[in-house]
């Protein structure tokens, strides 16, 4: 299935930003396959016995998306980036309520760390620490790793070049892997401020 053309979604996003309550339903209907792909991608990094299914994750994200107010949506990529961030928050909240940390496999996208297998809460904490001193790199990780957005889509959302995205992505991956290994070695001592 091919994605709905971005101009149609952009028009609907503008209508939603302008107060049209019916636009969000149309947007979600059009991008549902992409939201579902993002949810599957999130869940692919989870342990096999994870109880949340992709459809449930999309539905929960939808409930949170429709309650967002005062957003000036840019385009399809911006909407999907926000959807990916919401799904990440849902999974981290879920992981925090479990007695055993949810594990994520970082080998696919953080290829500089083959075999690195860390819990989602630790990854979230490291990403929050990164956001504290370099918010753009943290956003790039969210869009590329969690959202599956291309460098070009991420660049459009952030208003920078794809080359900058590639550079930020590379540096952020290195920093995250180093930080998570350090924290795992130190027994998951608190990162930054909780």
Coordinates of C-alpha atoms in Angstrom, one line a residue:
X1 CA 0.0 0.0 0.0
X2 CA 1.4 3.4 -1.0
X3 CA 1.2 6.3 1.5
X4 CA -1.4 9.0 0.9
X5 CA 0.1 12.0 -0.8
X6 CA 1.5 14.5 1.7
X7 CA -0.4 17.5 0.2
X8 CA -3.7 15.9 1.1
X9 CA -2.6 15.2 4.6
X10 CA -1.1 18.6 5.0
X11 CA -4.4 20.2 4.0
X12 CA -6.2 18.2 6.6
X13 CA -3.6 19.0 9.3
X14 CA -4.1 22.7 8.6
X15 CA -7.8 22.2 8.8
X16 CA -7.4 20.5 12.2
X17 CA -5.1 23.2 13.4
X18 CA -7.7 25.7 12.4
X19 CA -10.3 24.0 14.5
X20 CA -12.0 21.4 12.2
X21 CA -12.7 18.5 14.6
X22 CA -13.6 16.1 11.7
X23 CA -10.1 16.5 10.1
X24 CA -8.3 14.4 12.7
X25 CA -10.4 11.4 11.9
X26 CA -9.7 11.7 8.2
X27 CA -6.0 12.2 8.9
X28 CA -5.8 9.1 11.1
X29 CA -7.8 7.1 8.5
X30 CA -5.3 8.1 5.8
X31 CA -2.1 7.5 7.8
X32 CA -3.4 4.5 9.8
X33 CA -1.2 2.1 7.9
X34 CA 1.9 4.2 8.6
X35 CA 0.9 4.6 12.3
X36 CA 0.5 0.8 12.4
X37 CA 3.9 0.3 10.8
X38 CA 5.4 2.6 13.4
X39 CA 3.7 0.7 16.2
X40 CA 5.0 -2.6 14.8
X41 CA 8.4 -1.1 14.6
X42 CA 8.2 -0.1 18.3
X43 CA 7.0 -3.5 19.3
X44 CA 9.7 -5.2 17.2
X45 CA 12.2 -3.8 19.6
X46 CA 10.3 -5.2 22.6
X47 CA 10.6 -8.6 24.2
X48 CA 8.6 -11.4 22.5
X49 CA 6.1 -11.8 25.4
X50 CA 5.1 -8.1 25.4
X51 CA 1.3 -7.9 25.9
X52 CA 0.6 -4.7 24.0
X53 CA -0.4 -5.4 20.3
X54 CA 0.3 -2.9 17.5
X55 CA -3.4 -2.1 17.0
X56 CA -3.9 -1.3 20.7
X57 CA -0.8 0.9 20.6
X58 CA -2.1 2.8 17.6
X59 CA -5.5 3.2 19.3
X60 CA -4.0 4.5 22.5
X61 CA -1.8 6.9 20.5
X62 CA -4.9 8.1 18.6
X63 CA -6.7 8.9 21.9
X64 CA -3.8 11.0 22.9
X65 CA -3.3 12.6 19.5
X66 CA -6.9 13.8 19.3
X67 CA -6.5 15.6 22.7
X68 CA -3.5 17.6 21.5
X69 CA -4.4 21.3 21.3
X70 CA -2.7 24.3 19.8
X71 CA -0.3 22.5 17.4
X72 CA 0.6 24.1 14.1
X73 CA 1.0 20.9 12.2
X74 CA 3.6 21.1 9.4
X75 CA 3.0 18.0 7.3
X76 CA 2.6 14.2 7.3
X77 CA 6.2 13.7 8.6
X78 CA 5.5 16.1 11.5
X79 CA 2.3 14.2 12.4
X80 CA 4.1 10.8 12.2
X81 CA 7.0 12.1 14.3
X82 CA 4.5 13.2 17.0
X83 CA 2.7 9.9 16.8
X84 CA 6.0 8.0 17.2
X85 CA 6.9 10.1 20.3
X86 CA 3.5 9.4 21.8
X87 CA 3.9 5.6 21.2
X88 CA 7.3 5.8 22.8
X89 CA 5.8 7.4 25.9
X90 CA 3.0 4.8 26.1
X91 CA 5.6 2.0 25.9
X92 CA 7.9 3.6 28.5
X93 CA 4.9 4.2 30.8
X94 CA 4.0 0.5 30.4
X95 CA 7.5 -0.6 31.0
X96 CA 7.7 1.3 34.2
X97 CA 4.7 -0.5 35.6
X98 CA 6.2 -4.0 34.9
X99 CA 8.3 -5.8 37.5
X100 CA 10.8 -6.7 34.8
X101 CA 12.1 -4.0 32.5
X102 CA 11.0 -4.2 28.9
X103 CA 14.0 -5.0 26.7
X104 CA 14.8 -3.4 23.4
X105 CA 17.0 -4.7 20.6
X106 CA 19.2 -1.9 19.3
X107 CA 21.1 -3.8 16.7
X108 CA 19.0 -2.8 13.7
X109 CA 19.3 0.9 13.9
X110 CA 22.1 1.5 16.4
X111 CA 24.3 -0.7 14.2
X112 CA 27.5 0.5 15.9
X113 CA 26.4 -1.6 18.9
X114 CA 25.8 -5.2 17.6
X115 CA 24.2 -7.3 20.3
X116 CA 23.5 -4.4 22.6
X117 CA 20.2 -5.3 24.4
X118 CA 19.0 -2.8 26.9
X119 CA 15.8 -2.1 28.7
X120 CA 13.4 0.5 27.3
X121 CA 13.4 2.6 30.5
X122 CA 17.2 2.9 30.4
X123 CA 17.0 3.9 26.7
X124 CA 14.3 6.5 27.6
X125 CA 16.4 7.9 30.4
X126 CA 19.5 8.2 28.2
X127 CA 17.4 9.8 25.5
X128 CA 16.0 12.3 28.0
X129 CA 19.5 13.1 29.2
X130 CA 20.6 13.7 25.6
X131 CA 17.6 16.0 25.1
X132 CA 18.7 18.0 28.1
X133 CA 21.9 19.2 26.3
X134 CA 21.1 18.5 22.6
X135 CA 17.3 18.4 22.0
X136 CA 17.8 18.2 18.2
X137 CA 19.8 15.0 18.3
X138 CA 17.2 13.5 20.7
X139 CA 14.5 14.4 18.2
X140 CA 16.4 12.8 15.4
X141 CA 16.7 9.6 17.4
X142 CA 12.9 9.7 18.0
X143 CA 12.1 10.2 14.4
X144 CA 14.6 7.8 12.9
X145 CA 14.7 5.0 15.5
X146 CA 11.2 5.1 17.0
X147 CA 9.3 6.6 14.1
X148 CA 11.1 5.0 11.2
X149 CA 11.2 8.3 9.3
X150 CA 13.8 8.8 6.6
X151 CA 16.5 11.3 6.9
X152 CA 14.6 13.5 4.4
X153 CA 11.3 13.3 6.3
X154 CA 13.2 14.1 9.6
X155 CA 14.9 17.0 7.9
X156 CA 11.6 18.4 6.7
X157 CA 10.1 18.2 10.2
X158 CA 13.2 19.9 11.8
X159 CA 13.8 22.4 9.0
X160 CA 17.4 21.3 8.5
X161 CA 19.3 19.4 5.8
X162 CA 19.3 15.7 5.4
X163 CA 23.1 15.8 5.8
X164 CA 22.6 17.4 9.2
X165 CA 20.2 14.6 10.1
X166 CA 22.8 12.0 9.1
X167 CA 25.5 13.7 11.2
X168 CA 23.2 14.1 14.2
X169 CA 22.0 10.5 13.9
X170 CA 25.6 9.2 13.8
X171 CA 26.7 11.3 16.8
X172 CA 23.5 10.5 18.8
X173 CA 23.9 6.8 18.2
X174 CA 27.4 6.8 19.5
X175 CA 26.6 8.9 22.5
X176 CA 23.5 6.8 23.4
X177 CA 25.4 3.5 23.1
X178 CA 28.2 4.8 25.3
X179 CA 25.8 6.2 27.9
X180 CA 23.7 3.1 28.1
X181 CA 26.7 0.8 28.4
X182 CA 28.1 3.1 31.1
X183 CA 24.8 3.0 33.0
X184 CA 24.3 -0.7 32.6
X185 CA 27.9 -1.2 33.9
X186 CA 27.2 1.1 36.8
X187 CA 24.0 -0.9 37.7
X188 CA 21.6 1.6 36.1
X189 CA 22.5 4.5 38.4
X190 CA 20.2 7.4 37.9
X191 CA 20.8 9.5 34.8
X192 CA 20.5 13.2 35.2
X193 CA 17.4 14.4 37.0
X194 CA 14.4 12.2 37.5

